[in-house]
mmCIF file of C-alpha atoms in Angstrom:
data_model
loop_
_atom_site.group_PDB
_atom_site.id
_atom_site.type_symbol
_atom_site.label_atom_id
_atom_site.label_comp_id
_atom_site.label_asym_id
_atom_site.label_seq_id
_atom_site.Cartn_x
_atom_site.Cartn_y
_atom_site.Cartn_z
ATOM 1 C CA MET A 1 115.651 101.328 54.401
ATOM 2 C CA THR A 2 112.909 99.138 55.866
ATOM 3 C CA THR A 3 111.328 99.873 59.236
ATOM 4 C CA THR A 4 109.892 96.936 61.148
ATOM 5 C CA THR A 5 107.090 97.509 63.619
ATOM 6 C CA THR A 6 106.474 94.890 66.280
ATOM 7 C CA THR A 7 102.817 94.362 67.125
ATOM 8 C CA VAL A 8 102.024 93.314 70.687
ATOM 9 C CA THR A 9 98.769 91.450 71.219
ATOM 10 C CA ASP A 10 96.461 93.140 73.706
ATOM 11 C CA LEU A 11 95.476 90.336 76.071
ATOM 12 C CA TYR A 12 93.560 92.700 78.346
ATOM 13 C CA PRO A 13 91.562 95.258 76.325
ATOM 14 C CA SER A 14 90.146 97.947 78.617
ATOM 15 C CA ARG A 15 88.665 101.468 78.629
ATOM 16 C CA GLY A 16 86.001 100.493 76.096
ATOM 17 C CA THR A 17 82.279 101.132 76.154
ATOM 18 C CA THR A 18 81.460 98.395 78.654
ATOM 19 C CA GLU A 19 82.997 96.848 81.768
ATOM 20 C CA VAL A 20 84.122 93.254 81.178
ATOM 21 C CA SER A 21 85.723 90.521 83.303
ATOM 22 C CA ILE A 22 88.579 88.634 81.592
ATOM 23 C CA PRO A 23 90.249 85.540 83.099
ATOM 24 C CA ARG A 24 93.945 86.080 83.799
ATOM 25 C CA GLN A 25 96.096 84.959 80.859
ATOM 26 C CA ASP A 26 99.451 85.048 82.664
ATOM 27 C CA PRO A 27 101.162 83.109 85.468
ATOM 28 C CA VAL A 28 101.201 84.621 88.951
ATOM 29 C CA VAL A 29 104.585 83.193 89.985
ATOM 30 C CA TRP A 30 106.876 83.192 86.952
ATOM 31 C CA GLY A 31 109.914 81.674 88.633
ATOM 32 C CA SER A 32 110.399 77.916 88.856
ATOM 33 C CA PRO A 33 110.240 76.178 92.259
ATOM 34 C CA ASP A 34 114.042 76.090 92.367
ATOM 35 C CA THR A 35 114.500 79.796 91.545
ATOM 36 C CA PRO A 36 116.737 81.088 94.363
ATOM 37 C CA GLY A 37 115.433 83.751 96.711
ATOM 38 C CA PRO A 38 114.304 84.573 100.225
ATOM 39 C CA ILE A 39 110.672 83.377 99.808
ATOM 40 C CA SER A 40 109.857 79.875 101.032
ATOM 41 C CA THR A 41 107.994 77.409 98.823
ATOM 42 C CA ALA A 42 104.941 77.585 101.102
ATOM 43 C CA ASP A 43 104.872 81.378 100.936
ATOM 44 C CA LEU A 44 105.188 81.313 97.152
ATOM 45 C CA GLN A 45 102.222 78.967 96.989
ATOM 46 C CA ALA A 46 100.238 81.332 99.215
ATOM 47 C CA TYR A 47 101.204 84.241 96.964
ATOM 48 C CA GLU A 48 100.042 82.271 93.940
ATOM 49 C CA ARG A 49 96.696 81.595 95.635
ATOM 50 C CA ASP A 50 96.001 84.953 97.296
ATOM 51 C CA GLY A 51 98.000 87.423 95.231
ATOM 52 C CA PHE A 52 99.922 88.840 98.183
ATOM 53 C CA LEU A 53 102.530 88.023 100.793
ATOM 54 C CA ALA A 54 102.865 89.819 104.143
ATOM 55 C CA VAL A 55 106.278 89.973 105.844
ATOM 56 C CA ASP A 56 106.206 90.871 109.545
ATOM 57 C CA GLN A 57 109.634 92.509 109.571
ATOM 58 C CA LEU A 58 111.364 93.179 106.272
ATOM 59 C CA ILE A 59 113.620 95.906 107.671
ATOM 60 C CA THR A 60 114.878 96.427 111.218
ATOM 61 C CA PRO A 61 113.800 99.178 113.644
ATOM 62 C CA ASP A 62 117.156 100.930 113.185
ATOM 63 C CA GLU A 63 116.674 100.896 109.416
ATOM 64 C CA VAL A 64 113.122 102.203 109.816
ATOM 65 C CA THR A 65 114.534 105.222 111.655
ATOM 66 C CA VAL A 66 116.899 105.954 108.750
ATOM 67 C CA TYR A 67 114.077 105.808 106.199
ATOM 68 C CA GLN A 68 111.727 107.860 108.374
ATOM 69 C CA ARG A 69 114.332 110.620 108.614
ATOM 70 C CA GLU A 70 114.858 110.557 104.855
ATOM 71 C CA LEU A 71 111.112 110.721 104.218
ATOM 72 C CA GLU A 72 110.830 113.713 106.538
ATOM 73 C CA ARG A 73 113.742 115.401 104.802
ATOM 74 C CA LEU A 74 112.158 114.945 101.399
ATOM 75 C CA VAL A 75 108.651 116.148 102.259
ATOM 76 C CA THR A 76 109.959 119.259 104.030
ATOM 77 C CA ASP A 77 112.399 120.262 101.284
ATOM 78 C CA PRO A 78 110.934 123.200 99.269
ATOM 79 C CA ARG A 79 112.794 122.031 96.169
ATOM 80 C CA ILE A 80 111.140 118.606 96.369
ATOM 81 C CA ARG A 81 107.718 120.187 96.901
ATOM 82 C CA ALA A 82 108.205 122.306 93.777
ATOM 83 C CA ASP A 83 109.248 119.267 91.720
ATOM 84 C CA GLU A 84 106.613 117.815 89.368
ATOM 85 C CA ARG A 85 107.243 114.430 90.982
ATOM 86 C CA SER A 86 105.569 115.634 94.196
ATOM 87 C CA ILE A 87 101.796 115.231 94.416
ATOM 88 C CA VAL A 88 99.899 117.328 96.967
ATOM 89 C CA GLU A 89 96.577 116.768 98.722
ATOM 90 C CA PRO A 90 93.852 118.781 96.972
ATOM 91 C CA ARG A 91 92.405 120.079 100.263
ATOM 92 C CA SER A 92 95.278 120.408 102.732
ATOM 93 C CA LYS A 93 97.949 121.088 100.067
ATOM 94 C CA GLU A 94 100.304 118.804 101.983
ATOM 95 C CA ILE A 95 102.515 116.383 100.061
ATOM 96 C CA ARG A 96 100.677 113.132 99.342
ATOM 97 C CA SER A 97 103.343 111.295 97.320
ATOM 98 C CA VAL A 98 106.837 111.800 95.964
ATOM 99 C CA PHE A 99 107.524 109.738 92.841
ATOM 100 C CA GLU A 100 110.783 108.335 91.480
ATOM 101 C CA VAL A 101 112.118 108.419 95.010
ATOM 102 C CA HIS A 102 114.870 105.909 94.187
ATOM 103 C CA ARG A 103 116.335 108.503 91.811
ATOM 104 C CA ILE A 104 115.838 111.484 94.096
ATOM 105 C CA SER A 105 117.309 109.787 97.186
ATOM 106 C CA GLU A 106 120.354 107.538 97.448
ATOM 107 C CA VAL A 107 118.945 106.261 100.758
ATOM 108 C CA PHE A 108 115.891 104.833 98.997
ATOM 109 C CA ALA A 109 118.008 103.733 96.024
ATOM 110 C CA ASN A 110 119.924 101.496 98.422
ATOM 111 C CA LEU A 111 116.649 100.035 99.661
ATOM 112 C CA VAL A 112 115.638 99.131 96.102
ATOM 113 C CA ARG A 113 118.950 97.286 95.628
ATOM 114 C CA ASP A 114 118.656 95.465 98.960
ATOM 115 C CA GLU A 115 118.522 91.717 98.306
ATOM 116 C CA ARG A 116 115.668 91.342 100.810
ATOM 117 C CA VAL A 117 113.665 93.561 98.458
ATOM 118 C CA VAL A 118 114.832 92.979 94.891
ATOM 119 C CA GLY A 119 115.559 89.304 95.582
ATOM 120 C CA ARG A 120 111.889 88.638 96.287
ATOM 121 C CA ALA A 121 110.908 90.431 93.092
ATOM 122 C CA ARG A 122 113.286 88.341 90.989
ATOM 123 C CA GLN A 123 112.011 85.164 92.620
ATOM 124 C CA ILE A 124 108.354 85.963 91.916
ATOM 125 C CA LEU A 125 108.889 87.265 88.385
ATOM 126 C CA GLY A 126 111.492 84.697 87.352
ATOM 127 C CA SER A 127 113.889 87.165 85.734
ATOM 128 C CA ASP A 128 115.944 90.275 86.258
ATOM 129 C CA VAL A 129 113.782 93.270 87.126
ATOM 130 C CA TYR A 130 113.772 97.035 86.773
ATOM 131 C CA VAL A 131 111.856 99.687 88.700
ATOM 132 C CA HIS A 132 108.687 100.644 86.847
ATOM 133 C CA GLN A 133 107.679 103.079 89.579
ATOM 134 C CA SER A 134 108.711 104.116 93.083
ATOM 135 C CA ARG A 135 107.274 106.592 95.523
ATOM 136 C CA ILE A 136 106.852 107.484 99.153
ATOM 137 C CA ASN A 137 103.258 107.848 100.292
ATOM 138 C CA VAL A 138 102.486 110.171 103.172
ATOM 139 C CA LYS A 139 99.205 109.911 105.046
ATOM 140 C CA PRO A 140 99.323 112.395 107.900
ATOM 141 C CA GLY A 141 96.533 112.247 110.447
ATOM 142 C CA PHE A 142 93.314 114.228 110.489
ATOM 143 C CA GLY A 143 92.059 113.878 106.974
ATOM 144 C CA ALA A 144 94.585 112.481 104.491
ATOM 145 C CA SER A 145 92.600 110.987 101.639
ATOM 146 C CA GLY A 146 92.770 107.355 100.580
ATOM 147 C CA PHE A 147 93.199 105.532 97.281
ATOM 148 C CA TYR A 148 89.994 104.166 95.743
ATOM 149 C CA TRP A 149 89.630 100.533 94.679
ATOM 150 C CA HIS A 150 91.628 99.712 91.571
ATOM 151 C CA SER A 151 93.920 97.223 89.840
ATOM 152 C CA ASP A 152 97.336 98.753 89.218
ATOM 153 C CA PHE A 153 97.783 96.617 86.122
ATOM 154 C CA GLU A 154 94.671 98.079 84.509
ATOM 155 C CA THR A 155 96.309 101.506 84.613
ATOM 156 C CA TRP A 156 99.851 100.327 83.855
ATOM 157 C CA HIS A 157 98.552 98.360 80.852
ATOM 158 C CA ALA A 158 96.182 101.027 79.545
ATOM 159 C CA GLU A 159 98.335 104.113 80.185
ATOM 160 C CA ASP A 160 101.953 102.851 80.442
ATOM 161 C CA GLY A 161 101.918 99.966 77.965
ATOM 162 C CA LEU A 162 102.910 97.012 80.174
ATOM 163 C CA PRO A 163 101.895 94.010 78.026
ATOM 164 C CA ASN A 164 101.640 91.255 80.641
ATOM 165 C CA MET A 165 100.947 90.731 84.334
ATOM 166 C CA ARG A 166 104.597 90.240 85.209
ATOM 167 C CA THR A 167 104.914 93.011 87.759
ATOM 168 C CA VAL A 168 104.984 92.998 91.553
ATOM 169 C CA SER A 169 104.714 95.774 94.135
ATOM 170 C CA VAL A 170 105.973 96.040 97.679
ATOM 171 C CA SER A 171 104.622 98.438 100.282
ATOM 172 C CA ILE A 172 107.024 98.847 103.201
ATOM 173 C CA ALA A 173 105.541 100.451 106.306
ATOM 174 C CA LEU A 174 107.516 103.328 107.789
ATOM 175 C CA THR A 175 104.917 103.945 110.498
ATOM 176 C CA GLU A 176 102.619 101.664 112.451
ATOM 177 C CA ASN A 177 99.726 100.367 110.353
ATOM 178 C CA TYR A 178 96.658 100.197 112.580
ATOM 179 C CA ASP A 179 93.241 98.988 111.525
ATOM 180 C CA THR A 180 92.044 102.594 111.741
ATOM 181 C CA ASN A 181 94.584 104.821 109.969
ATOM 182 C CA GLY A 182 93.906 104.103 106.315
ATOM 183 C CA GLY A 183 95.758 100.845 105.789
ATOM 184 C CA LEU A 184 96.054 98.774 102.621
ATOM 185 C CA MET A 185 93.071 96.565 101.721
ATOM 186 C CA ILE A 186 93.225 93.741 99.169
ATOM 187 C CA MET A 187 90.603 91.321 97.855
ATOM 188 C CA PRO A 188 92.407 87.935 98.123
ATOM 189 C CA GLY A 189 92.223 85.998 94.845
ATOM 190 C CA SER A 190 91.037 88.964 92.805
ATOM 191 C CA HIS A 191 94.327 88.897 90.858
ATOM 192 C CA LYS A 192 93.004 85.924 88.886
ATOM 193 C CA THR A 193 90.407 88.090 87.107
ATOM 194 C CA PHE A 194 91.111 91.200 85.040
ATOM 195 C CA LEU A 195 88.371 93.804 85.243
ATOM 196 C CA ALA A 196 88.364 95.815 82.019
ATOM 197 C CA CYS A 197 86.972 99.212 82.988
ATOM 198 C CA ALA A 198 84.661 101.311 80.849
ATOM 199 C CA GLY A 199 85.338 104.826 79.609
ATOM 200 C CA ALA A 200 87.981 106.512 77.490
ATOM 201 C CA THR A 201 91.243 107.837 78.960
ATOM 202 C CA PRO A 202 91.524 111.633 78.918
ATOM 203 C CA LYS A 203 94.809 113.175 77.799
ATOM 204 C CA ASP A 204 97.089 113.891 80.773
ATOM 205 C CA ASN A 205 94.762 111.795 82.940
ATOM 206 C CA TYR A 206 97.598 111.224 85.410
ATOM 207 C CA LYS A 207 97.399 114.835 86.630
ATOM 208 C CA LYS A 208 93.964 114.101 88.090
ATOM 209 C CA SER A 209 94.249 110.390 88.842
ATOM 210 C CA LEU A 210 97.256 110.750 91.171
ATOM 211 C CA GLN A 211 95.063 112.818 93.470
ATOM 212 C CA MET A 212 91.734 111.079 92.847
ATOM 213 C CA GLN A 213 91.244 108.056 90.584
ATOM 214 C CA ASP A 214 88.553 108.373 87.913
ATOM 215 C CA ALA A 215 89.394 106.656 84.629
ATOM 216 C CA GLY A 216 90.077 102.983 85.265
ATOM 217 C CA THR A 217 87.782 102.867 88.296
ATOM 218 C CA PRO A 218 85.554 99.784 88.663
ATOM 219 C CA SER A 219 81.806 100.156 89.012
ATOM 220 C CA ASP A 220 80.061 99.694 92.350
ATOM 221 C CA GLU A 221 78.383 96.585 90.960
ATOM 222 C CA ALA A 222 81.690 95.010 89.922
ATOM 223 C CA LEU A 223 83.321 95.816 93.263
ATOM 224 C CA THR A 224 80.353 94.359 95.133
ATOM 225 C CA GLY A 225 80.664 91.147 93.122
ATOM 226 C CA LEU A 226 84.414 90.857 93.693
ATOM 227 C CA ALA A 227 84.135 91.587 97.418
ATOM 228 C CA SER A 228 81.329 89.049 97.764
ATOM 229 C CA GLU A 229 83.437 86.390 96.019
ATOM 230 C CA TYR A 230 86.851 87.122 97.532
ATOM 231 C CA GLY A 231 86.305 89.123 100.704
ATOM 232 C CA ILE A 232 88.574 91.946 101.871
ATOM 233 C CA ARG A 233 91.828 91.670 103.825
ATOM 234 C CA LEU A 234 93.091 94.682 105.806
ATOM 235 C CA PHE A 235 96.835 94.796 106.470
ATOM 236 C CA THR A 236 98.139 95.979 109.814
ATOM 237 C CA GLY A 237 101.637 95.806 111.244
ATOM 238 C CA ARG A 238 104.488 97.626 112.835
ATOM 239 C CA ALA A 239 106.908 99.893 111.046
ATOM 240 C CA GLY A 240 109.299 97.733 109.032
ATOM 241 C CA SER A 241 106.638 95.241 107.942
ATOM 242 C CA ALA A 242 105.872 94.851 104.253
ATOM 243 C CA THR A 243 103.234 93.580 101.871
ATOM 244 C CA TRP A 244 104.098 92.185 98.455
ATOM 245 C CA PHE A 245 101.194 92.057 96.037
ATOM 246 C CA ASP A 246 100.487 91.126 92.442
ATOM 247 C CA CYS A 247 99.882 93.919 89.935
ATOM 248 C CA ASN A 248 96.297 92.790 89.266
ATOM 249 C CA CYS A 249 95.079 92.641 92.868
ATOM 250 C CA MET A 250 91.982 94.740 93.496
ATOM 251 C CA HIS A 251 93.104 96.994 96.321
ATOM 252 C CA GLY A 252 92.649 100.392 97.912
ATOM 253 C CA SER A 253 92.918 102.269 101.193
ATOM 254 C CA GLY A 254 90.650 104.515 103.214
ATOM 255 C CA ASP A 255 91.065 108.065 104.476
ATOM 256 C CA ASN A 256 93.129 108.602 107.605
ATOM 257 C CA ILE A 257 91.044 110.620 110.052
ATOM 258 C CA THR A 258 92.989 109.418 113.098
ATOM 259 C CA PRO A 259 95.816 111.378 114.763
ATOM 260 C CA PHE A 260 98.248 108.623 113.738
ATOM 261 C CA PRO A 261 100.160 109.103 110.467
ATOM 262 C CA ARG A 262 100.606 106.265 107.990
ATOM 263 C CA SER A 263 103.559 106.497 105.653
ATOM 264 C CA ASN A 264 105.147 103.891 103.423
ATOM 265 C CA VAL A 265 107.613 103.446 100.588
ATOM 266 C CA PHE A 266 106.127 101.800 97.522
ATOM 267 C CA ILE A 267 108.290 100.084 94.885
ATOM 268 C CA VAL A 268 107.065 98.476 91.667
ATOM 269 C CA PHE A 269 109.317 95.909 90.003
ATOM 270 C CA ASN A 270 108.667 94.825 86.432
ATOM 271 C CA SER A 271 110.336 91.976 84.557
ATOM 272 C CA VAL A 272 112.934 93.023 81.986
ATOM 273 C CA GLU A 273 111.088 90.575 79.714
ATOM 274 C CA ASN A 274 107.879 92.651 80.053
ATOM 275 C CA LYS A 275 109.134 96.052 78.927
ATOM 276 C CA ALA A 276 106.615 98.809 78.367
ATOM 277 C CA VAL A 277 105.430 99.433 74.816
ATOM 278 C CA GLU A 278 103.012 102.127 73.665
ATOM 279 C CA PRO A 279 99.907 102.571 75.854
ATOM 280 C CA PHE A 280 97.092 100.167 75.039
ATOM 281 C CA ALA A 281 94.261 102.584 75.876
ATOM 282 C CA ALA A 282 95.571 106.123 76.259
ATOM 283 C CA PRO A 283 96.407 108.872 73.764
ATOM 284 C CA VAL A 284 99.890 109.504 75.198
ATOM 285 C CA ARG A 285 102.372 107.877 77.574
ATOM 286 C CA ARG A 286 102.465 109.010 81.160
ATOM 287 C CA PRO A 287 105.682 110.780 82.270
ATOM 288 C CA GLU A 288 108.677 108.537 82.919
ATOM 289 C CA PHE A 289 108.703 109.351 86.632
ATOM 290 C CA ILE A 290 105.363 107.490 86.827
ATOM 291 C CA GLY A 291 105.935 104.773 84.222
ATOM 292 C CA ALA A 292 109.633 104.178 83.601
ATOM 293 C CA ARG A 293 111.166 103.778 80.138
ATOM 294 C CA ASP A 294 114.604 102.993 81.536
ATOM 295 C CA PHE A 295 114.683 99.194 81.630
ATOM 296 C CA THR A 296 118.094 98.840 83.254
ATOM 297 C CA PRO A 297 118.063 95.847 85.629
ATOM 298 C CA VAL A 298 118.445 96.544 89.330
ATOM 299 C CA ARG A 299 121.925 95.550 90.497
#
């Protein structure tokens, strides 16, 4: 019996001894101009240019109420808190994120299947898609910590084995996003350059990185250069608004020291033609609730 091993070329080597900038090797919009979907041609062109697309109202106020109630139910359920898919704040011990929320909750599973959501993903990626990751993020007031600057693709490539930049995320606001309560920040245009970070990946790095990013973190010098070239966009908006952004956007969010909570549901769609292989720069795969190995298309 002969065993055939398929070798996947690493277009974006990272976690080496030095930090390196690599021009993007992949398209941003994979679908053709006539690929059906809810995004206009002008908005697709803006997404191609900037790496993100803001939607003022993706879901209605009544729908927001349904998702808010479900979020509250999940974060107050002792069984959910005890689940390994729940990540808690290191200081306050309050829930920070609940992963694989589309499998835990039928309410959020329905949101993933909503054509307003998955239809945009198919249009951008030009294929059927599956959920690589989903989670609810909870940023209560008075001290919830932020997420440091990073490219999601750097981690998903290095630690989950996604070969190409054919992945898109959507952050749907379930509370008002002010300019003061730790909102999403993106460097427009940064998705065109891959920043290969320096430093090896520790085993079980995810246990630390989900609370505070370390491996895969850009240097201050690199971030200064990117911010000087591209600037920084802060996203605000009412509950029900959404931001779609490319997997290689340099992004982050600050701490929330205001009294006003900021919560969102975060869904990552990956093309079924970009299935995860073995990690490119990590000793072991991350758990499936963080980087899915079920490639079933969303229907």
